[in-house]
Amino acid sequence: MVIVIQCKDRIGLVALISGVLAKHSINILSMREFVDTSASVFFARLVVDAHEHAADLQEALKIVLPEDASIKVNPNPVKKVILLVTKEYHCLSDILIRNHFKTLGASVEAVIGNHPDLANICQRFEVPFHFINHEGKDKLAFEEEIKQQIHQYHFDYLILAKFMRILSPTFIADFPDRIINIHHSFLPAFIGASPYRQAFNRGVKLIGATAHFVTNQLDEGPIIAQQTIPVNHTFSVADMVKAGKEIEKAVLIKAIQLVFDDRVFVLDNKTVVFD
Amino acid sequence: MVIVIQCKDRIGLVALISGVLAKHSINILSMREFVDTSASVFFARLVVDAHEHAADLQEALKIVLPEDASIKVNPNPVKKVILLVTKEYHCLSDILIRNHFKTLGASVEAVIGNHPDLANICQRFEVPFHFINHEGKDKLAFEEEIKQQIHQYHFDYLILAKFMRILSPTFIADFPDRIINIHHSFLPAFIGASPYRQAFNRGVKLIGATAHFVTNQLDEGPIIAQQTIPVNHTFSVADMVKAGKEIEKAVLIKAIQLVFDDRVFVLDNKTVVFD
Amino acid sequence: MVIVIQCKDRIGLVALISGVLAKHSINILSMREFVDTSASVFFARLVVDAHEHAADLQEALKIVLPEDASIKVNPNPVKKVILLVTKEYHCLSDILIRNHFKTLGASVEAVIGNHPDLANICQRFEVPFHFINHEGKDKLAFEEEIKQQIHQYHFDYLILAKFMRILSPTFIADFPDRIINIHHSFLPAFIGASPYRQAFNRGVKLIGATAHFVTNQLDEGPIIAQQTIPVNHTFSVADMVKAGKEIEKAVLIKAIQLVFDDRVFVLDNKTVVFD
Amino acid sequence: MVIVIQCKDRIGLVALISGVLAKHSINILSMREFVDTSASVFFARLVVDAHEHAADLQEALKIVLPEDASIKVNPNPVKKVILLVTKEYHCLSDILIRNHFKTLGASVEAVIGNHPDLANICQRFEVPFHFINHEGKDKLAFEEEIKQQIHQYHFDYLILAKFMRILSPTFIADFPDRIINIHHSFLPAFIGASPYRQAFNRGVKLIGATAHFVTNQLDEGPIIAQQTIPVNHTFSVADMVKAGKEIEKAVLIKAIQLVFDDRVFVLDNKTVVFD
């Protein structure tokens, strides 16, 4: 059973938490704790050997911990997610395969595409696909349609699996720390459009990808995971795009599995990741 | 201030430890805890914001924790080490440079060489070098001479920085978990002599290095750190040796700095590393 | 257009090859040449800007080059492959996805499974799946059935995408340098069964995967690609298996795409890879 | 013997080069050729088995190749270099050690420091150190003093081994493609001052280093090598600086050894690296 706690830091928090667990004769199998001293915020993730009802334990912890504490005991171990996509199949397919074989650590409830291209692959895996055309309507109307579709479902996270539209601040504000994007560069290098073209022109020897929570600062949200791979003078822009897809896929999967596993905490524009 | 604790696992250990700290109004800035459930052993490393006397805290923890607990409060932050070398300069020099500029996290008390080749580089850094010839004497006599030299010094660890002699079980038994070796292969591949020749003959695409504590099982001691780097068909054995030196140096430094930082625990033939 | 040549080395081979190309006014866009001096074997791969008929160029090169030269001009750019699998889906699915979206660099003609488990995923992508049970028959009979199935198809390579049966020398001899396997360890570490169990018991800090051509020396064939990833004390055997799947998939894809791209040459138990 | 050639591309260059070699009965042991098709520039590096006089071969190649061709036959295998430093010891020391043990692939003629701090380490290795204070004088006067010192020596390259002054366009123009810098970030991320502080504030999960030729576009010169390493939420700015030093050192060494080995070609703001 996993327990995650985030709150304003103060002396004695670990003693309070572990005191409750000891009183319930619950062993702590592994624990990570970290205090961001500049913001004075406390983060903890515990794996415990418990057979209690999670709700009882949650209640017991709530009683002793400060009121501002976010406490999750045994958070839903299979998160529900909705994917937003455009035309590129590589991230989506990798997620659909894992979803199909039940190794994603989450359940894909639906896929929304602003192009119809990826409907077919979703059908092959019997995952609902909703085509919502962004053309001929303003962003507000487009996003309203998205909202209508997604609100049919229960979901924990929206995953932008190469969704090539920029979401409005209003939309984003509705889902704080719940939208995860894969950006096709090693942020903050090559912010904005055509990062591989930019990388090619600059003659870099590495390209990268960045998975992050989406905030209203474009490409500035809290970073969850990043990775780079080598490129060289023989790489055209197209070769970089191709190589980049491999790493985009790898970084997005790594990031969302950390999130699904309740290993990622957000504080302002940064994350704490107990990997 | 760092606190490290290792003992037989039981329920409530974290509560006991954090209870003592809370009573002393000491904040826990970061904490890693892990239980090896098959062996039922508890490991913890805490970084705390304390201005107490370490000895008092040590005493307070000793009172509440089980008798078998190994407790170190504020373990000597600058470890003392003795290096054993043969002819290769790369690991030794890297350590001497860091020692000279006081960024090693340890203090090099002396260097023992079974060849005189590295005396000169030690002199340049005013580090005592003792040449102990292994030729014309049996291992016992050779090791006796080493012991006489090293017992002039206080030291926490013996570091085999490319020391090309195999130490006897008797010698090793005198320094349990205190001898660290760098092996020039990705163990357990290519155990024994000439690992790069073996790697070349096998046509591998990666070579590696392994830093480990030395036990009486040759090349079988608890592994602290490992790393690999790519090689290809253009690499001769000599090229592999050259590339290997870079990684041997990197892995040894990484491993010993983890040890100096009290992040490494030993359990049988394995390590727990809170990196 | 790609040209690959392998032959006994002698002085002047590059002059002969480039002479033919110059005479046909063909520009060499990129070229890799390598001589294994111990075996005295010449390898070359050229990318040329040619609009000739490949057959004419092949003929022109054949005339000037030594008789023993293996010359391929514009080798079939979309290789045909047959996959052999058992129960694990991760390598197979990754290949099926790329095959479906035509980014594999090859065409999957069929999948043979010695268990029926993966029939369903193949059906979803309309790839023929043949279940050939190995139970209740000897290896010879089992392999005879495989041969009957695969000989229905034209194919360049057999890919063992986590096929958990050991093929007989007779079978292997029929397909020299045409069978590619993914081994779930960093060879030559942990040869044989249960490499992750072995890795766990040894307490390694990296695990790896190896893609290699299959020869009659079990786990000893020419290595095409290898990769490692970090593990630590928190990894159970099951966690290592899970992490290993990611790297098995990545290494197999990397290796087969190098092969499909005519970048891999075999010499005895080694490869030359112009990556 | 190494031969490197760079010139305007045209059909038949490889035939011309290899024709000369064949006529002299010289075997090509390995060859890399690449054409930048957008700029139409030809690059080649050959390792040949020759016992001729390099000058004769150079002459023979010069006769057949276009006039604009830059041809180097057996370029000085031990380059001469001068290092410019400020206060940080890590890159300098690593170079001095290799220089001392004759494994640098170059010879360090002198070190220039705008602070006196690193004089001592140079003295330990008997390498001339010149302290040239930048304080109290304008950039022109400061650089004039540097020029006077370095012109005492023959040198192929100036290496900025953590030299924290920006050189003027005039100075740089005097040494085209001969000044190599190590920048403490993964360019183009975090251009300018305090990249680790910037990285910390952004919450990145990787930090990097970039070795590049210096041009008049600050931090925009042709990149030779780049590398990244993981960081996490526990890293303070100081921790990032410390981790960064390891990678700065590694990237600078890798880059300069590629240059010393005549594997790096410059074209506009990019490099071709035959590694």
PDB file of C-alpha atoms in Angstrom, chain B residues 59-265:
ATOM      1  CA  GLU B  59      23.163   8.246  22.827  1.00  0.00           C
ATOM      2  CA  ALA B  60      19.478   9.190  22.644  1.00  0.00           C
ATOM      3  CA  LEU B  61      18.985   6.984  19.589  1.00  0.00           C
ATOM      4  CA  LYS B  62      20.913   4.133  21.152  1.00  0.00           C
ATOM      5  CA  ILE B  63      18.568   4.100  24.121  1.00  0.00           C
ATOM      6  CA  VAL B  64      15.424   3.612  22.037  1.00  0.00           C
ATOM      7  CA  LEU B  65      16.765   1.437  19.208  1.00  0.00           C
ATOM      8  CA  PRO B  66      17.374  -2.311  19.373  1.00  0.00           C
ATOM      9  CA  GLU B  67      20.755  -3.440  20.614  1.00  0.00           C
ATOM     10  CA  ASP B  68      21.868  -4.787  17.260  1.00  0.00           C
ATOM     11  CA  ALA B  69      21.411  -1.398  15.574  1.00  0.00           C
ATOM     12  CA  SER B  70      24.426   0.161  13.906  1.00  0.00           C
ATOM     13  CA  ILE B  71      23.914   3.888  14.466  1.00  0.00           C
ATOM     14  CA  LYS B  72      26.158   6.607  13.075  1.00  0.00           C
ATOM     15  CA  VAL B  73      25.332  10.218  13.841  1.00  0.00           C
ATOM     16  CA  ASN B  74      27.360  12.718  11.889  1.00  0.00           C
ATOM     17  CA  PRO B  75      29.909  10.134  10.803  1.00  0.00           C
ATOM     18  CA  ASN B  76      33.304  11.660  10.163  1.00  0.00           C
ATOM     19  CA  PRO B  77      32.557  13.828   7.151  1.00  0.00           C
ATOM     20  CA  VAL B  78      36.110  13.605   5.841  1.00  0.00           C
ATOM     21  CA  LYS B  79      37.077   9.954   5.652  1.00  0.00           C
ATOM     22  CA  LYS B  80      40.720   8.925   5.705  1.00  0.00           C
ATOM     23  CA  VAL B  81      41.894   6.592   2.965  1.00  0.00           C
ATOM     24  CA  ILE B  82      44.964   4.700   1.829  1.00  0.00           C
ATOM     25  CA  LEU B  83      45.361   3.848  -1.841  1.00  0.00           C
ATOM     26  CA  LEU B  84      46.971   0.697  -3.219  1.00  0.00           C
ATOM     27  CA  VAL B  85      48.272   0.973  -6.762  1.00  0.00           C
ATOM     28  CA  THR B  86      50.463  -0.757  -9.294  1.00  0.00           C
ATOM     29  CA  LYS B  87      51.489   1.111 -12.462  1.00  0.00           C
ATOM     30  CA  GLU B  88      48.403   2.728 -13.963  1.00  0.00           C
ATOM     31  CA  TYR B  89      48.089   6.388 -13.167  1.00  0.00           C
ATOM     32  CA  HIS B  90      44.549   7.281 -14.220  1.00  0.00           C
ATOM     33  CA  CYS B  91      42.521   6.398 -11.112  1.00  0.00           C
ATOM     34  CA  LEU B  92      45.254   7.499  -8.735  1.00  0.00           C
ATOM     35  CA  SER B  93      45.767  10.875 -10.419  1.00  0.00           C
ATOM     36  CA  ASP B  94      42.098  11.676 -10.440  1.00  0.00           C
ATOM     37  CA  ILE B  95      41.909  10.972  -6.724  1.00  0.00           C
ATOM     38  CA  LEU B  96      45.100  12.928  -5.983  1.00  0.00           C
ATOM     39  CA  ILE B  97      43.799  15.985  -7.848  1.00  0.00           C
ATOM     40  CA  ARG B  98      40.542  15.987  -5.908  1.00  0.00           C
ATOM     41  CA  ASN B  99      42.421  15.351  -2.682  1.00  0.00           C
ATOM     42  CA  HIS B 100      44.710  18.279  -3.428  1.00  0.00           C
ATOM     43  CA  PHE B 101      41.805  20.645  -4.084  1.00  0.00           C
ATOM     44  CA  LYS B 102      39.833  19.255  -1.123  1.00  0.00           C
ATOM     45  CA  THR B 103      36.866  18.047  -3.176  1.00  0.00           C
ATOM     46  CA  LEU B 104      37.380  14.327  -2.709  1.00  0.00           C
ATOM     47  CA  GLY B 105      35.228  14.092   0.402  1.00  0.00           C
ATOM     48  CA  ALA B 106      38.128  12.218   1.960  1.00  0.00           C
ATOM     49  CA  SER B 107      41.770  12.666   2.797  1.00  0.00           C
ATOM     50  CA  VAL B 108      44.440  10.508   1.167  1.00  0.00           C
ATOM     51  CA  GLU B 109      46.816   9.529   3.954  1.00  0.00           C
ATOM     52  CA  ALA B 110      49.229   7.501   1.866  1.00  0.00           C
ATOM     53  CA  VAL B 111      49.733   5.504  -1.303  1.00  0.00           C
ATOM     54  CA  ILE B 112      51.241   1.999  -1.384  1.00  0.00           C
ATOM     55  CA  GLY B 113      52.612   0.760  -4.711  1.00  0.00           C
ATOM     56  CA  ASN B 114      53.957  -2.665  -5.584  1.00  0.00           C
ATOM     57  CA  HIS B 115      55.871  -0.902  -8.354  1.00  0.00           C
ATOM     58  CA  PRO B 116      57.768   2.370  -7.929  1.00  0.00           C
ATOM     59  CA  ASP B 117      56.254   3.964 -11.051  1.00  0.00           C
ATOM     60  CA  LEU B 118      53.705   6.157  -9.321  1.00  0.00           C
ATOM     61  CA  ALA B 119      56.006   7.517  -6.624  1.00  0.00           C
ATOM     62  CA  ASN B 120      56.706  10.603  -8.683  1.00  0.00           C
ATOM     63  CA  ILE B 121      53.106  11.722  -9.128  1.00  0.00           C
ATOM     64  CA  CYS B 122      52.517  11.285  -5.382  1.00  0.00           C
ATOM     65  CA  GLN B 123      55.541  13.406  -4.593  1.00  0.00           C
ATOM     66  CA  ARG B 124      54.191  16.177  -6.804  1.00  0.00           C
ATOM     67  CA  PHE B 125      51.195  16.308  -4.487  1.00  0.00           C
ATOM     68  CA  GLU B 126      53.155  15.723  -1.278  1.00  0.00           C
ATOM     69  CA  VAL B 127      51.344  12.505  -0.540  1.00  0.00           C
ATOM     70  CA  PRO B 128      53.472   9.771   1.110  1.00  0.00           C
ATOM     71  CA  PHE B 129      54.245   6.907  -1.259  1.00  0.00           C
ATOM     72  CA  HIS B 130      55.534   3.568  -0.030  1.00  0.00           C
ATOM     73  CA  PHE B 131      57.056   1.167  -2.502  1.00  0.00           C
ATOM     74  CA  ILE B 132      56.532  -2.417  -1.365  1.00  0.00           C
ATOM     75  CA  ASN B 133      57.938  -4.859  -3.853  1.00  0.00           C
ATOM     76  CA  HIS B 134      55.983  -8.081  -4.148  1.00  0.00           C
ATOM     77  CA  GLU B 135      58.765  -9.835  -6.014  1.00  0.00           C
ATOM     78  CA  GLY B 136      60.895 -12.460  -4.359  1.00  0.00           C
ATOM     79  CA  LYS B 137      58.571 -12.931  -1.412  1.00  0.00           C
ATOM     80  CA  ASP B 138      55.419 -14.896  -0.727  1.00  0.00           C
ATOM     81  CA  LYS B 139      52.030 -13.235  -0.472  1.00  0.00           C
ATOM     82  CA  LEU B 140      52.058 -13.447   3.312  1.00  0.00           C
ATOM     83  CA  ALA B 141      55.344 -11.586   3.622  1.00  0.00           C
ATOM     84  CA  PHE B 142      54.244  -9.022   1.030  1.00  0.00           C
ATOM     85  CA  GLU B 143      51.003  -8.356   2.839  1.00  0.00           C
ATOM     86  CA  GLU B 144      52.778  -8.201   6.173  1.00  0.00           C
ATOM     87  CA  GLU B 145      54.840  -5.327   4.824  1.00  0.00           C
ATOM     88  CA  ILE B 146      51.701  -3.601   3.592  1.00  0.00           C
ATOM     89  CA  LYS B 147      50.088  -3.970   6.989  1.00  0.00           C
ATOM     90  CA  GLN B 148      53.109  -2.505   8.716  1.00  0.00           C
ATOM     91  CA  GLN B 149      52.986   0.535   6.493  1.00  0.00           C
ATOM     92  CA  ILE B 150      49.276   1.151   6.656  1.00  0.00           C
ATOM     93  CA  HIS B 151      49.104   0.697  10.407  1.00  0.00           C
ATOM     94  CA  GLN B 152      51.202   3.821  10.745  1.00  0.00           C
ATOM     95  CA  TYR B 153      48.082   5.677   9.645  1.00  0.00           C
ATOM     96  CA  HIS B 154      44.524   6.076  10.779  1.00  0.00           C
ATOM     97  CA  PHE B 155      42.285   5.172   7.878  1.00  0.00           C
ATOM     98  CA  ASP B 156      38.683   4.295   7.142  1.00  0.00           C
ATOM     99  CA  TYR B 157      39.064   2.668   3.710  1.00  0.00           C
ATOM    100  CA  LEU B 158      41.660   0.963   1.551  1.00  0.00           C
ATOM    101  CA  ILE B 159      41.090   1.787  -2.087  1.00  0.00           C
ATOM    102  CA  LEU B 160      42.536  -0.501  -4.728  1.00  0.00           C
ATOM    103  CA  ALA B 161      43.039   2.044  -7.487  1.00  0.00           C
ATOM    104  CA  LYS B 162      44.157  -0.467 -10.118  1.00  0.00           C
ATOM    105  CA  PHE B 163      46.170  -2.621  -7.706  1.00  0.00           C
ATOM    106  CA  MET B 164      46.968  -5.675  -9.762  1.00  0.00           C
ATOM    107  CA  ARG B 165      47.660  -8.196  -6.987  1.00  0.00           C
ATOM    108  CA  ILE B 166      45.069 -10.490  -5.456  1.00  0.00           C
ATOM    109  CA  LEU B 167      44.868 -10.041  -1.702  1.00  0.00           C
ATOM    110  CA  SER B 168      44.752 -13.090   0.567  1.00  0.00           C
ATOM    111  CA  PRO B 169      41.654 -14.052   2.546  1.00  0.00           C
ATOM    112  CA  THR B 170      43.550 -13.318   5.742  1.00  0.00           C
ATOM    113  CA  PHE B 171      44.311  -9.781   4.678  1.00  0.00           C
ATOM    114  CA  ILE B 172      40.786  -9.151   3.459  1.00  0.00           C
ATOM    115  CA  ALA B 173      39.269 -10.548   6.643  1.00  0.00           C
ATOM    116  CA  ASP B 174      41.042  -7.835   8.615  1.00  0.00           C
ATOM    117  CA  PHE B 175      39.149  -5.071   6.798  1.00  0.00           C
ATOM    118  CA  PRO B 176      35.558  -6.127   6.254  1.00  0.00           C
ATOM    119  CA  ASP B 177      33.557  -3.692   4.076  1.00  0.00           C
ATOM    120  CA  ARG B 178      36.561  -1.383   4.097  1.00  0.00           C
ATOM    121  CA  ILE B 179      38.385  -2.406   0.909  1.00  0.00           C
ATOM    122  CA  ILE B 180      37.036  -0.986  -2.367  1.00  0.00           C
ATOM    123  CA  ASN B 181      38.241  -2.209  -5.744  1.00  0.00           C
ATOM    124  CA  ILE B 182      37.726  -1.059  -9.314  1.00  0.00           C
ATOM    125  CA  HIS B 183      37.390  -3.993 -11.690  1.00  0.00           C
ATOM    126  CA  HIS B 184      37.968  -3.351 -15.373  1.00  0.00           C
ATOM    127  CA  SER B 185      34.880  -5.056 -16.673  1.00  0.00           C
ATOM    128  CA  PHE B 186      31.143  -5.046 -16.321  1.00  0.00           C
ATOM    129  CA  LEU B 187      30.994  -7.835 -13.736  1.00  0.00           C
ATOM    130  CA  PRO B 188      30.075 -10.637 -13.885  1.00  0.00           C
ATOM    131  CA  ALA B 189      31.133 -10.537 -17.534  1.00  0.00           C
ATOM    132  CA  PHE B 190      34.798 -11.233 -18.094  1.00  0.00           C
ATOM    133  CA  ILE B 191      35.789 -12.250 -14.616  1.00  0.00           C
ATOM    134  CA  GLY B 192      39.489 -12.830 -14.215  1.00  0.00           C
ATOM    135  CA  ALA B 193      42.452 -11.773 -16.290  1.00  0.00           C
ATOM    136  CA  SER B 194      42.553  -9.588 -19.406  1.00  0.00           C
ATOM    137  CA  PRO B 195      38.899  -8.600 -19.531  1.00  0.00           C
ATOM    138  CA  TYR B 196      39.461  -6.231 -22.458  1.00  0.00           C
ATOM    139  CA  ARG B 197      41.134  -9.003 -24.462  1.00  0.00           C
ATOM    140  CA  GLN B 198      38.132 -11.201 -23.626  1.00  0.00           C
ATOM    141  CA  ALA B 199      35.749  -8.403 -24.633  1.00  0.00           C
ATOM    142  CA  PHE B 200      37.582  -7.868 -27.905  1.00  0.00           C
ATOM    143  CA  ASN B 201      37.491 -11.560 -28.741  1.00  0.00           C
ATOM    144  CA  ARG B 202      33.786 -11.717 -27.969  1.00  0.00           C
ATOM    145  CA  GLY B 203      32.995  -8.703 -30.125  1.00  0.00           C
ATOM    146  CA  VAL B 204      30.912  -6.885 -27.506  1.00  0.00           C
ATOM    147  CA  LYS B 205      29.424  -3.476 -28.272  1.00  0.00           C
ATOM    148  CA  LEU B 206      29.769  -2.140 -24.732  1.00  0.00           C
ATOM    149  CA  ILE B 207      32.555  -2.330 -22.182  1.00  0.00           C
ATOM    150  CA  GLY B 208      32.192  -1.531 -18.525  1.00  0.00           C
ATOM    151  CA  ALA B 209      33.705  -1.123 -15.131  1.00  0.00           C
ATOM    152  CA  THR B 210      32.581  -2.198 -11.676  1.00  0.00           C
ATOM    153  CA  ALA B 211      33.453  -0.775  -8.255  1.00  0.00           C
ATOM    154  CA  HIS B 212      32.879  -3.203  -5.413  1.00  0.00           C
ATOM    155  CA  PHE B 213      33.813  -4.059  -1.881  1.00  0.00           C
ATOM    156  CA  VAL B 214      36.437  -6.777  -1.760  1.00  0.00           C
ATOM    157  CA  THR B 215      35.535 -10.098  -0.204  1.00  0.00           C
ATOM    158  CA  ASN B 216      37.157 -13.486  -0.320  1.00  0.00           C
ATOM    159  CA  GLN B 217      35.161 -14.424  -3.383  1.00  0.00           C
ATOM    160  CA  LEU B 218      37.346 -12.989  -6.154  1.00  0.00           C
ATOM    161  CA  ASP B 219      35.404 -10.436  -8.223  1.00  0.00           C
ATOM    162  CA  GLU B 220      32.266 -11.381  -6.282  1.00  0.00           C
ATOM    163  CA  GLY B 221      32.090  -8.695  -3.607  1.00  0.00           C
ATOM    164  CA  PRO B 222      29.119  -6.362  -3.142  1.00  0.00           C
ATOM    165  CA  ILE B 223      28.838  -4.042  -6.149  1.00  0.00           C
ATOM    166  CA  ILE B 224      28.633  -0.314  -5.427  1.00  0.00           C
ATOM    167  CA  ALA B 225      28.543   1.160  -8.940  1.00  0.00           C
ATOM    168  CA  GLN B 226      28.783   0.055 -12.562  1.00  0.00           C
ATOM    169  CA  GLN B 227      28.831   1.828 -15.872  1.00  0.00           C
ATOM    170  CA  THR B 228      29.231   0.903 -19.533  1.00  0.00           C
ATOM    171  CA  ILE B 229      30.356   2.749 -22.671  1.00  0.00           C
ATOM    172  CA  PRO B 230      29.945   1.872 -26.343  1.00  0.00           C
ATOM    173  CA  VAL B 231      32.748   0.349 -28.382  1.00  0.00           C
ATOM    174  CA  ASN B 232      32.683  -0.798 -31.982  1.00  0.00           C
ATOM    175  CA  HIS B 233      34.503  -2.817 -34.611  1.00  0.00           C
ATOM    176  CA  THR B 234      37.213  -0.175 -35.005  1.00  0.00           C
ATOM    177  CA  PHE B 235      38.405  -0.695 -31.409  1.00  0.00           C
ATOM    178  CA  SER B 236      41.577  -2.729 -30.959  1.00  0.00           C
ATOM    179  CA  VAL B 237      42.289  -4.237 -27.552  1.00  0.00           C
ATOM    180  CA  ALA B 238      44.481  -1.212 -26.878  1.00  0.00           C
ATOM    181  CA  ASP B 239      41.632   1.137 -27.792  1.00  0.00           C
ATOM    182  CA  MET B 240      39.351  -0.732 -25.416  1.00  0.00           C
ATOM    183  CA  VAL B 241      41.916  -0.473 -22.645  1.00  0.00           C
ATOM    184  CA  LYS B 242      42.176   3.267 -23.293  1.00  0.00           C
ATOM    185  CA  ALA B 243      38.404   3.797 -23.378  1.00  0.00           C
ATOM    186  CA  GLY B 244      38.087   1.561 -20.353  1.00  0.00           C
ATOM    187  CA  LYS B 245      40.386   3.740 -18.285  1.00  0.00           C
ATOM    188  CA  GLU B 246      37.955   6.646 -18.619  1.00  0.00           C
ATOM    189  CA  ILE B 247      35.125   4.584 -17.257  1.00  0.00           C
ATOM    190  CA  GLU B 248      37.174   2.865 -14.554  1.00  0.00           C
ATOM    191  CA  LYS B 249      38.105   6.296 -13.259  1.00  0.00           C
ATOM    192  CA  ALA B 250      34.527   7.565 -13.417  1.00  0.00           C
ATOM    193  CA  VAL B 251      33.025   4.514 -11.722  1.00  0.00           C
ATOM    194  CA  LEU B 252      35.626   4.380  -8.960  1.00  0.00           C
ATOM    195  CA  ILE B 253      35.174   8.064  -8.121  1.00  0.00           C
ATOM    196  CA  LYS B 254      31.393   7.720  -8.137  1.00  0.00           C
ATOM    197  CA  ALA B 255      31.547   4.681  -5.855  1.00  0.00           C
ATOM    198  CA  ILE B 256      33.961   6.070  -3.315  1.00  0.00           C
ATOM    199  CA  GLN B 257      32.146   9.391  -3.101  1.00  0.00           C
ATOM    200  CA  LEU B 258      28.923   7.508  -2.369  1.00  0.00           C
ATOM    201  CA  VAL B 259      30.770   5.610   0.358  1.00  0.00           C
ATOM    202  CA  PHE B 260      32.418   8.735   1.776  1.00  0.00           C
ATOM    203  CA  ASP B 261      28.977  10.349   1.850  1.00  0.00           C
ATOM    204  CA  ASP B 262      27.610   7.441   3.956  1.00  0.00           C
ATOM    205  CA  ARG B 263      25.153   6.447   1.260  1.00  0.00           C
ATOM    206  CA  VAL B 264      26.242   2.814   0.908  1.00  0.00           C
ATOM    207  CA  PHE B 265      25.154  -0.081   3.140  1.00  0.00           C
TER     208      PHE B 265
END
